[in-house]
Short mmCIF file of C-alpha atoms in Angstrom, two decimals:
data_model
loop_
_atom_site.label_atom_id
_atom_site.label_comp_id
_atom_site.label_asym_id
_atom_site.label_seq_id
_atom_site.Cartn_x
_atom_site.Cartn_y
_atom_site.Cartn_z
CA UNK A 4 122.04 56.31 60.42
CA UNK A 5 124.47 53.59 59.10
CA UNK A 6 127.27 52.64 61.80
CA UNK A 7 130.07 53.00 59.35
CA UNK A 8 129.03 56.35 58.34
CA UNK A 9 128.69 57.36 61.96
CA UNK A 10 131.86 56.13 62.48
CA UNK A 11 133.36 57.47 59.72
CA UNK A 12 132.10 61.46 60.49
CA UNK A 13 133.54 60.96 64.20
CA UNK A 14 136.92 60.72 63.02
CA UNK A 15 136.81 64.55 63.40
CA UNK A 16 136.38 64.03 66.80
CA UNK A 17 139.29 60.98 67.62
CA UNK A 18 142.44 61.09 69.50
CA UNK A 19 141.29 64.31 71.79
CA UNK A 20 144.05 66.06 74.11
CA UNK A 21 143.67 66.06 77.82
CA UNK A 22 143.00 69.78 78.78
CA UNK A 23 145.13 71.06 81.71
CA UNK A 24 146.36 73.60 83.94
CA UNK A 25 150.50 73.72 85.03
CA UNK A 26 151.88 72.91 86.70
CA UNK A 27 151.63 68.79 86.43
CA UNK A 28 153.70 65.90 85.03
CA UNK A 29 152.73 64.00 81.74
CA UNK A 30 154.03 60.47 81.71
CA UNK A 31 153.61 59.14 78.03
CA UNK A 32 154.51 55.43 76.87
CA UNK A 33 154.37 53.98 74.18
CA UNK A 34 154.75 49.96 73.45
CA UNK A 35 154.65 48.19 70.11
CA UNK A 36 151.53 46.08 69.83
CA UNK A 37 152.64 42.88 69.21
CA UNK A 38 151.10 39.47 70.52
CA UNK A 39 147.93 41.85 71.51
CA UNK A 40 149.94 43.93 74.09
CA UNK A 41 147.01 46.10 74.48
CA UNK A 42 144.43 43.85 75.70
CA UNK A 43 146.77 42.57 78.33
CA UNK A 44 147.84 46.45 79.42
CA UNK A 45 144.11 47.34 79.21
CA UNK A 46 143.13 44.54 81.49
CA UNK A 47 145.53 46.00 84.08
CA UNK A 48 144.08 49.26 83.70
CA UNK A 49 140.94 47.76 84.48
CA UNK A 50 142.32 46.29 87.45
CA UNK A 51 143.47 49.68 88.73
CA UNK A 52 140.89 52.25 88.23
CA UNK A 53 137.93 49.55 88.80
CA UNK A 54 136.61 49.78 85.37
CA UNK A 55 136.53 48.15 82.00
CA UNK A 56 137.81 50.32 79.43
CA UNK A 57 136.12 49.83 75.69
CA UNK A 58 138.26 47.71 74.15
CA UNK A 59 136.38 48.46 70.60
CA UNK A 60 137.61 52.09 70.92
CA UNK A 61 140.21 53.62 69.69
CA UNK A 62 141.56 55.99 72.45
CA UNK A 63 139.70 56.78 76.22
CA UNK A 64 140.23 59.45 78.86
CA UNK A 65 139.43 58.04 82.32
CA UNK A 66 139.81 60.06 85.70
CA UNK A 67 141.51 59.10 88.54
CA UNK A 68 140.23 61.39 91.37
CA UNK A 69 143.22 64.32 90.47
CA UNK A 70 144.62 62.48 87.97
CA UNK A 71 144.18 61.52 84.13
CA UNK A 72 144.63 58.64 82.07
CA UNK A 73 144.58 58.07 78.27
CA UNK A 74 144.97 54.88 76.30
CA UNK A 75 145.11 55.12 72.36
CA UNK A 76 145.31 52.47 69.98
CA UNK A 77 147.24 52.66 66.85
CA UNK A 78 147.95 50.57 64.01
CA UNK A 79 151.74 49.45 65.29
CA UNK A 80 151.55 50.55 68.78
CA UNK A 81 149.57 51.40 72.07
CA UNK A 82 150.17 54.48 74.21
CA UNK A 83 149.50 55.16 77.95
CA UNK A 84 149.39 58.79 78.95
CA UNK A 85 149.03 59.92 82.50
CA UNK A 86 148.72 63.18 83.74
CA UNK A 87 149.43 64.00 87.56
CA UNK A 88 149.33 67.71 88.62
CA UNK A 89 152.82 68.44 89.92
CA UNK A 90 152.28 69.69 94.05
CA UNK A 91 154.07 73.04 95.09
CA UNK A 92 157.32 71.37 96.63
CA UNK A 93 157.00 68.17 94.69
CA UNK A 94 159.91 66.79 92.69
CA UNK A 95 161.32 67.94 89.20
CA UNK A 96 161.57 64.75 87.81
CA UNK A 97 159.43 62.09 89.90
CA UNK A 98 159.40 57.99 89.01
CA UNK A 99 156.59 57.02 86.89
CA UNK A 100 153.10 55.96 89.29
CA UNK A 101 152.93 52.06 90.01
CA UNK A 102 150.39 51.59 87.05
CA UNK A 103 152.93 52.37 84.29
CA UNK A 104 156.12 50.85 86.00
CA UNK A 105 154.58 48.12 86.46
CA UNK A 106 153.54 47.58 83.10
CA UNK A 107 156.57 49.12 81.74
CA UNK A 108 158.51 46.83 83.57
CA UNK A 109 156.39 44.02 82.42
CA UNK A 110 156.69 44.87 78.53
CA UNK A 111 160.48 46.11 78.60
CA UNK A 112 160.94 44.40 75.43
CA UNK A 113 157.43 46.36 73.64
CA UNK A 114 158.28 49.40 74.86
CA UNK A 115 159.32 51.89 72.48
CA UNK A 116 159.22 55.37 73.95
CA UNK A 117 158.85 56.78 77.41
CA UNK A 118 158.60 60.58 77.89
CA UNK A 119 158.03 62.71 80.54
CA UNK A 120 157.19 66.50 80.28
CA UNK A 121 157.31 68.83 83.24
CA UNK A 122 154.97 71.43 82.68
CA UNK A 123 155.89 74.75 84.80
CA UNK A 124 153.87 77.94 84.96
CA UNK A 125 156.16 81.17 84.34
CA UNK A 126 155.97 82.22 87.88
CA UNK A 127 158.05 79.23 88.77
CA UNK A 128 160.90 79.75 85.30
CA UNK A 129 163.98 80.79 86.68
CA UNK A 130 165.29 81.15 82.70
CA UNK A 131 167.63 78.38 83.52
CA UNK A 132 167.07 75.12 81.99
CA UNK A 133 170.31 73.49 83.22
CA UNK A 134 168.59 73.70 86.90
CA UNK A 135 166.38 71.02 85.89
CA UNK A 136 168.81 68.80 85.18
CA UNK A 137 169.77 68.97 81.79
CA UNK A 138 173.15 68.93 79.87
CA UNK A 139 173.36 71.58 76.87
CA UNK A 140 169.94 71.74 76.44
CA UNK A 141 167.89 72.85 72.89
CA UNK A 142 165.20 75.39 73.92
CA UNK A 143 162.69 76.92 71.42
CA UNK A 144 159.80 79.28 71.78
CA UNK A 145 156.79 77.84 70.95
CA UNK A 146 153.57 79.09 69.17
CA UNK A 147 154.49 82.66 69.03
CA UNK A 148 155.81 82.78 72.14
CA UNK A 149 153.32 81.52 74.33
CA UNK A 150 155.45 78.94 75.48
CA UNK A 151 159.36 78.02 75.84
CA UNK A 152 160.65 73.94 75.72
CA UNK A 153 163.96 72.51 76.60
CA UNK A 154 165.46 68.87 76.46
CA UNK A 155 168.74 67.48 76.23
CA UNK A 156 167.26 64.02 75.11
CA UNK A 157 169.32 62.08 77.12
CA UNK A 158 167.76 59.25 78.63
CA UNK A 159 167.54 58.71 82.20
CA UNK A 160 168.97 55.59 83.98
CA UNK A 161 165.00 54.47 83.73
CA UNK A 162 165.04 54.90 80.08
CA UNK A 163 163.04 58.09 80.18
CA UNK A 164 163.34 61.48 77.93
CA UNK A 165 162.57 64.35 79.93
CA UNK A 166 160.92 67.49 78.46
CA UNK A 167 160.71 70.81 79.89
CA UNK A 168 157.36 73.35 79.07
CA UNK A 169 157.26 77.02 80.89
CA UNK A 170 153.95 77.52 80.09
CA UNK A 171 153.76 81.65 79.38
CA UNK A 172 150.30 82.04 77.90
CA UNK A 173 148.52 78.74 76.57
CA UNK A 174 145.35 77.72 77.86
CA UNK A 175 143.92 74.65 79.10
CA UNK A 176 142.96 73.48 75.17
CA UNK A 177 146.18 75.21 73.45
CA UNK A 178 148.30 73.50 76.31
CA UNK A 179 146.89 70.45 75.93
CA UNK A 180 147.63 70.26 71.99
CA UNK A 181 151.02 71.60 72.40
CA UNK A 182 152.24 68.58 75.30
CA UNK A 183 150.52 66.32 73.01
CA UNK A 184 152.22 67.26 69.90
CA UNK A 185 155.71 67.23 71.48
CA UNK A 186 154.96 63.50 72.79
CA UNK A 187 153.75 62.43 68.98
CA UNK A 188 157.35 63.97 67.78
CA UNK A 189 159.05 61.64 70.41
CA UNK A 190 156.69 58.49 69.84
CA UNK A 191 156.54 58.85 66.05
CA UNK A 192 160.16 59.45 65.63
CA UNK A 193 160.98 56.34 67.37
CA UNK A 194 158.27 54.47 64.81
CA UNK A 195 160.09 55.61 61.77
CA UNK A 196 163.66 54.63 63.78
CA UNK A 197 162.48 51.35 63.57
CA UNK A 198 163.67 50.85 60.15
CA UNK A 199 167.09 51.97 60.99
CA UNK A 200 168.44 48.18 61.69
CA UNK A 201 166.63 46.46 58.85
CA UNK A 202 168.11 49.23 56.80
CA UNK A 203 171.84 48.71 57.94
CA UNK A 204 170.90 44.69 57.24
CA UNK A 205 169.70 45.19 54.34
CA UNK A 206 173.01 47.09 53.28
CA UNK A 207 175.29 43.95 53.82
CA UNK A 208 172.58 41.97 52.09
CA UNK A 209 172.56 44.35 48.96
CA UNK A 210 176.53 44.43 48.75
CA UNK A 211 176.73 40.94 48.49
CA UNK A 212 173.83 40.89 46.01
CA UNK A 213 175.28 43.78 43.80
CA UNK A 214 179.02 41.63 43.67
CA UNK A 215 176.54 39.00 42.22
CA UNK A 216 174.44 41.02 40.03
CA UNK A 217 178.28 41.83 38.17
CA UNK A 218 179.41 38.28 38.34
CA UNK A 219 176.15 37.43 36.42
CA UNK A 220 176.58 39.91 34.15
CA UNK A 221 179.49 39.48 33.31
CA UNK A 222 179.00 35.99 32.47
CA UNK A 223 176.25 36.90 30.38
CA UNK A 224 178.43 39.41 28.41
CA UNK A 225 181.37 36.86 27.65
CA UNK A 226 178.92 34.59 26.68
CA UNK A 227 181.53 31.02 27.06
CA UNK A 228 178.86 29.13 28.63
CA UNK A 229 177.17 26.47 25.73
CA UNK A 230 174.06 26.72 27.70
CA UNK A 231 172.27 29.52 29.11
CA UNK A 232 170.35 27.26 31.48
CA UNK A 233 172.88 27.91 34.57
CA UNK A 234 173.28 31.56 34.21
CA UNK A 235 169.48 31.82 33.54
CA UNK A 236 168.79 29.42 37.32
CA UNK A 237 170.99 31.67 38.79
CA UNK A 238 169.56 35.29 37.85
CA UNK A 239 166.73 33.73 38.93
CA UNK A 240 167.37 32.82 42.04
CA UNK A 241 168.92 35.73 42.82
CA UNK A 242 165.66 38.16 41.91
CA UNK A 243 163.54 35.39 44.14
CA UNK A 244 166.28 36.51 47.11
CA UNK A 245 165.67 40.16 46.26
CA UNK A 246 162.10 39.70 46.18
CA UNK A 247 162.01 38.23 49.70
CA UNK A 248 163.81 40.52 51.01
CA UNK A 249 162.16 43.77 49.32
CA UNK A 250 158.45 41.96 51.04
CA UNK A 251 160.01 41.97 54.58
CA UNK A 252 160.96 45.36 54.21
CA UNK A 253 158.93 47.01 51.86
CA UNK A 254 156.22 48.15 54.78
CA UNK A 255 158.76 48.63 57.26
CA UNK A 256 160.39 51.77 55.12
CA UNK A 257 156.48 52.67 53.70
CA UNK A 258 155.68 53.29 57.76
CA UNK A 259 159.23 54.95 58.10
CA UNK A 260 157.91 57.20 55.65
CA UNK A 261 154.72 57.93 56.73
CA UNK A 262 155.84 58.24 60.63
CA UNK A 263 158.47 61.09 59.10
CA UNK A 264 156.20 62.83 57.22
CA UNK A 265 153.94 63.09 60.80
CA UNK A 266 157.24 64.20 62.35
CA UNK A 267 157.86 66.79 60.78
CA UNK A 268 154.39 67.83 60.33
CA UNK A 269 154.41 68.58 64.29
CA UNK A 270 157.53 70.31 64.36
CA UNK A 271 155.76 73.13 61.77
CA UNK A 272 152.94 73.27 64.06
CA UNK A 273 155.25 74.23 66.78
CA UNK A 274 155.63 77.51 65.30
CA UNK A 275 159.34 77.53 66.85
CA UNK A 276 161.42 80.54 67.30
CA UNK A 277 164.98 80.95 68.59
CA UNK A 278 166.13 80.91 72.64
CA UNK A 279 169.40 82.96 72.33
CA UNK A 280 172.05 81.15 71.41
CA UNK A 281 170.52 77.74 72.34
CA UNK A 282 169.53 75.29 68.74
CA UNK A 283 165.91 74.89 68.34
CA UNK A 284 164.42 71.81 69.61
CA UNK A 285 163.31 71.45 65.92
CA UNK A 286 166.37 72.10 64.33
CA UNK A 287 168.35 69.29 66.59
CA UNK A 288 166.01 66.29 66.14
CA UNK A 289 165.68 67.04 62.31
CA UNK A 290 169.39 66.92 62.11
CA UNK A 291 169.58 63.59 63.30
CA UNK A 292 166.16 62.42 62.41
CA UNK A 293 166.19 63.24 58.59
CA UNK A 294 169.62 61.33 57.82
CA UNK A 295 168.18 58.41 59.57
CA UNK A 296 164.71 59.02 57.08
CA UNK A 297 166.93 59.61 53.98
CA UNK A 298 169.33 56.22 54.99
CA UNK A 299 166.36 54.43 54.87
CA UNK A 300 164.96 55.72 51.78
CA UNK A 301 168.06 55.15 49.97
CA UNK A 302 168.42 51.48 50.81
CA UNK A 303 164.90 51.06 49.86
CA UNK A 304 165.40 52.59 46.49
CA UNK A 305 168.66 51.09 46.16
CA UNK A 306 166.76 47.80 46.86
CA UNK A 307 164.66 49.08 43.92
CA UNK A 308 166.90 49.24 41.41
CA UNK A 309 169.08 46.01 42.00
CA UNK A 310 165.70 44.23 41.77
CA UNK A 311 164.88 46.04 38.19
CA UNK A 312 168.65 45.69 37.05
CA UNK A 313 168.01 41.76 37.93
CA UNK A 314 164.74 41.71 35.84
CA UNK A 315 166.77 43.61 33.19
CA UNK A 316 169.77 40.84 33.32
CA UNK A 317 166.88 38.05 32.94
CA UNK A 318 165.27 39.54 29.79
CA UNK A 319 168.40 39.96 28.20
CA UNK A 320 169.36 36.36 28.89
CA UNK A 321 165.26 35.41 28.01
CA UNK A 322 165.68 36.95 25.06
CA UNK A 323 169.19 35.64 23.91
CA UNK A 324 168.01 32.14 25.12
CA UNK A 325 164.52 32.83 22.40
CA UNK A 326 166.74 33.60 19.87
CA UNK A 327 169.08 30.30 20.25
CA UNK A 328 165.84 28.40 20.40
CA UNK A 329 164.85 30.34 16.91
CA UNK A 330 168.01 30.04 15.53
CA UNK A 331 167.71 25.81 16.26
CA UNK A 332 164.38 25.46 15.32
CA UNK A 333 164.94 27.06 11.35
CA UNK A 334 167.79 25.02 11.28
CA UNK A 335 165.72 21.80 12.28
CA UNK A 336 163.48 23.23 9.85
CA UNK A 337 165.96 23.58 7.34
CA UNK A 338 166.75 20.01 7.95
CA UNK A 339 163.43 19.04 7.23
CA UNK A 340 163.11 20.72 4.02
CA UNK A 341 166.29 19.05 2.87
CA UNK A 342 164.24 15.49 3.80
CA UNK A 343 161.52 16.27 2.62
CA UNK A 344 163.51 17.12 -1.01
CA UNK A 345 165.47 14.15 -0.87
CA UNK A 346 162.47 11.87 -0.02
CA UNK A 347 160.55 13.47 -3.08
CA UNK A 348 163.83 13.04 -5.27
CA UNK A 349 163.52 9.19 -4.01
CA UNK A 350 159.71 8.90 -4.37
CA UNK A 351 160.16 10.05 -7.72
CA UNK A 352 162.60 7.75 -8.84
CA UNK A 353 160.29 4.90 -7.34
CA UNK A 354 157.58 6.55 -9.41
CA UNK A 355 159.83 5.64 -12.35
CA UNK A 356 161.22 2.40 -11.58
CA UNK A 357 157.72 1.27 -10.97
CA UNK A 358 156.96 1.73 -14.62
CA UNK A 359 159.42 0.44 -16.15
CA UNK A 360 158.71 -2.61 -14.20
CA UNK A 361 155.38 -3.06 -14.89
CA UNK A 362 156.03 -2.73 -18.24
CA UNK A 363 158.50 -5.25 -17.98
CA UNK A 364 156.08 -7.32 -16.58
CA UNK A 365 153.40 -7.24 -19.03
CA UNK A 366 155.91 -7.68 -22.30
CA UNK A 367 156.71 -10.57 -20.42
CA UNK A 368 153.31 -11.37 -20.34
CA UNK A 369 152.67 -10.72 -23.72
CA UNK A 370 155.43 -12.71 -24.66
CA UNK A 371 154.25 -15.52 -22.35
CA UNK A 372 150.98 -15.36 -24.20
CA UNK A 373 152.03 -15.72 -27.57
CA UNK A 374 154.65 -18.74 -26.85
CA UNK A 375 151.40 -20.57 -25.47
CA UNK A 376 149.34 -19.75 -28.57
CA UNK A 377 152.19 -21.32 -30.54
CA UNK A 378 152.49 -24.43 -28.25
CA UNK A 379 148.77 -24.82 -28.63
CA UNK A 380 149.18 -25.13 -32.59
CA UNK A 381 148.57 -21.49 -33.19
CA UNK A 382 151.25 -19.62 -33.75
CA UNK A 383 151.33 -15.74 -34.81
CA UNK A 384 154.17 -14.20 -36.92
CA UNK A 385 156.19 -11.81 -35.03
CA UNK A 386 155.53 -8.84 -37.08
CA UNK A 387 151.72 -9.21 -36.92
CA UNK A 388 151.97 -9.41 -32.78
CA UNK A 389 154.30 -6.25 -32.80
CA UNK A 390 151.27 -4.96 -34.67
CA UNK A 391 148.60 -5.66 -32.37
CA UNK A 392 150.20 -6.28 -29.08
CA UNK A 393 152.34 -3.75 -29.18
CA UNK A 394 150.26 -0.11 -29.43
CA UNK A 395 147.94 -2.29 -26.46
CA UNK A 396 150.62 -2.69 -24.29
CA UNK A 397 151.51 1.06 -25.09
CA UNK A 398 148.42 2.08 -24.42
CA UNK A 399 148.33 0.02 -21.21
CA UNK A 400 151.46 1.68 -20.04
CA UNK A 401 150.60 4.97 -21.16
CA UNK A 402 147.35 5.22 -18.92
CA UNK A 403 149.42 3.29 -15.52
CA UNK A 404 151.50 6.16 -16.02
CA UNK A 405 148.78 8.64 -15.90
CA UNK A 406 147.09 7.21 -13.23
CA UNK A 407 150.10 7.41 -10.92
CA UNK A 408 150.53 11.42 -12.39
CA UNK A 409 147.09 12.23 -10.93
CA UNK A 410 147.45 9.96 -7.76
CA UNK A 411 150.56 12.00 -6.91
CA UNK A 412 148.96 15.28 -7.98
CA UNK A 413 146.26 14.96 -5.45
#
């Protein structure tokens, strides 16, 4: 079988759940992969648990005597997920196991998202969420009831968002896919949040661009300037600043969008329902999620559109600037023409000077002739040279005169 089609087919089977009984305590974090942040977390892993996790894979579930650890690897970021089962008098909200402080504490700066979900069985629910700790909490029923979750998403002093699950009648496999979507919502929202500053950024940025974009037009409108040349450098380097900024952004709102979309896939799959008077858990991140999604997508399309108003501007001024150039080059060719007409007019002239010059040259020669036949004793009478010099000459003149005719003809 070919490896990539293998490979391809298992896909079915990637990113599994960890299967569990309540109650326990998932810690989940999640750290943006830069400078190959996962190769250094997995080598502490190694270190830990005494074996080398597949570093070629894209997620692994390793035990740890009562406990469970899963790494995944994902395109922006790497996530650490450890399950500990909770004991009967152990506490609510414990401090994550040495393995992910330390390692949390090491990549502060990469870390994006750390949750921790306290799942209770519904012998334990007391129906009162603010026991656990939280402030106004949103509480929804989950997948038809099987379960309730509450959170006030308020992060601890540690920088942790604490989720409660009263587990009601999930099994090990539904419970498993329920904690895990609820820790997606919380990783993946962060993921699209990450566009949120280049977005406010990019606001300033496109202010100051727009003010330009109407100085630049209306330059172009007035049209005072003798040359186009300055207006046309200057739409241009303004759509080379637009198109700079729209490639450092351009992926960071594409993932935005795609993380959303993920977001608020999970939520439907929560199959929510109301808690008394409490807001959905659903209903209070997508009220704060989606203007942060739709923020975002607006100062990507506004990006959009200042950079296709620019090209707009610089085909105007392109075409303008062809039309000057046309407008110059029929009047150079006008000039030409008027040459060229005058030079003919000349040439002409030339033509007819030269004629009478040669003729004037060979009467003179004539003439020259017959005063030497008369110094040599021989003289001829004037009327009997007009009669035989002069149709010669004529005749001479007559076919120089045709001969330049078909020279210039040609």
């Amino acid at each position: 079988m070919h490896p990539q089609r293998a490979r391809l087919h298992n896909e079915l089977h990637a990113r599994p759940s960890i299967y569990f009984e309540e109650p326990a305590h998932l810690h989940h974090y999640a750290f943006l992969d830069d400078d190959d942040i996962a190769a250094d977390i997995l080598g502490r892993v190694a270190e830990v648990v005494g074996k080398t996790p597949d570093v070629e894979a894209a997620q692994e579930i390793l035990e740890l005597g009562d406990q469970t650890l899963k790494w995944e690897r994902h395109t922006e970021f790497f996530t650490l997920t450890l399950l500990v089962p909770k004991p009967a008098r152990g506490e609510l909200w414990p401090s994550p196991p040495p393995l992910l402080a330390e390692v949390a504490a090491e990549h502060s700066r990469s870390l994006i998202n750390a949750s921790l979900i306290l799942v209770e069985a519904e012998t334990a629910w007391d129906g009162d969420a603010e026991a656990y700790g939280f402030r106004d909490p949103a509480g929804s029923s989950l997948g038809d009831g099987d379960a309730t979750v509450w959170s006030d998403f308020r992060l601890t002093a540690a920088g942790v968002n604490r989720l409660l699950l009263v587990n009601h009648g999930l099994n090990a496999f539904r419970l498993g896919r329920m904690t895990r979507r609820l820790l997606e919502i919380e990783t993946y929202r962060m993921m699209a949040s990450l566009a949120l500053p280049v977005a406010k950024q990019m606001s300033l940025e496109l202010r100051d661009h727009e003010l330009e974009l109407g100085e630049l037009s209306d330059r172009n409108t007035e049209d005072e300037e003798a040359s186009s040349r300055p207006l046309l450098a200057a739409i241009s380097a303004l759509s080379a600043r637009l198109e700079r900024s729209g490639a450092r952004s351009r992926q960071r709102f594409s993932a935005t969008e795609a993380y959303a979309r993920i977001v608020f896939n999970r939520i439907d799959e929560l199959r929510e329902a109301r808690l008394g008077d409490r807001p959905r858990l659903g209903t209070f991140i997508l009220r704060r999620f989606r203007p942060t999604v739709h923020y975002c997508a607006a100062i990507n399309q506004r990006q959009t559109s200042l950079a296709e108003s620019v090209a707009r501007l610089n085909d105007l001024l392109r075409t303008r600037a062809q039309v000057e150039i046309e407008e110059q080059n029929s009047e150079i060719l006008h000039s030409l023409n008027e040459r060229t007409s005058s030079q003919l007019k000349i040439q002409k002239a030339v033509e007819g000077l030269s004629i009478i010059v040669i003729s004037y040259y060979l009467f003179s020669l004539v003439k020259l002739a017959l005063e030497s036949l008369g110094a040599l004793g021989m003289p001829i009478e004037p009327r009997i040279a007009a009669m035989v010099f002069g149709p010669l000459t004529l005749l001479v003149i007559g076919l120089l005169a045709w001969r330049i005719q078909r020279v210039k003809n040609h």
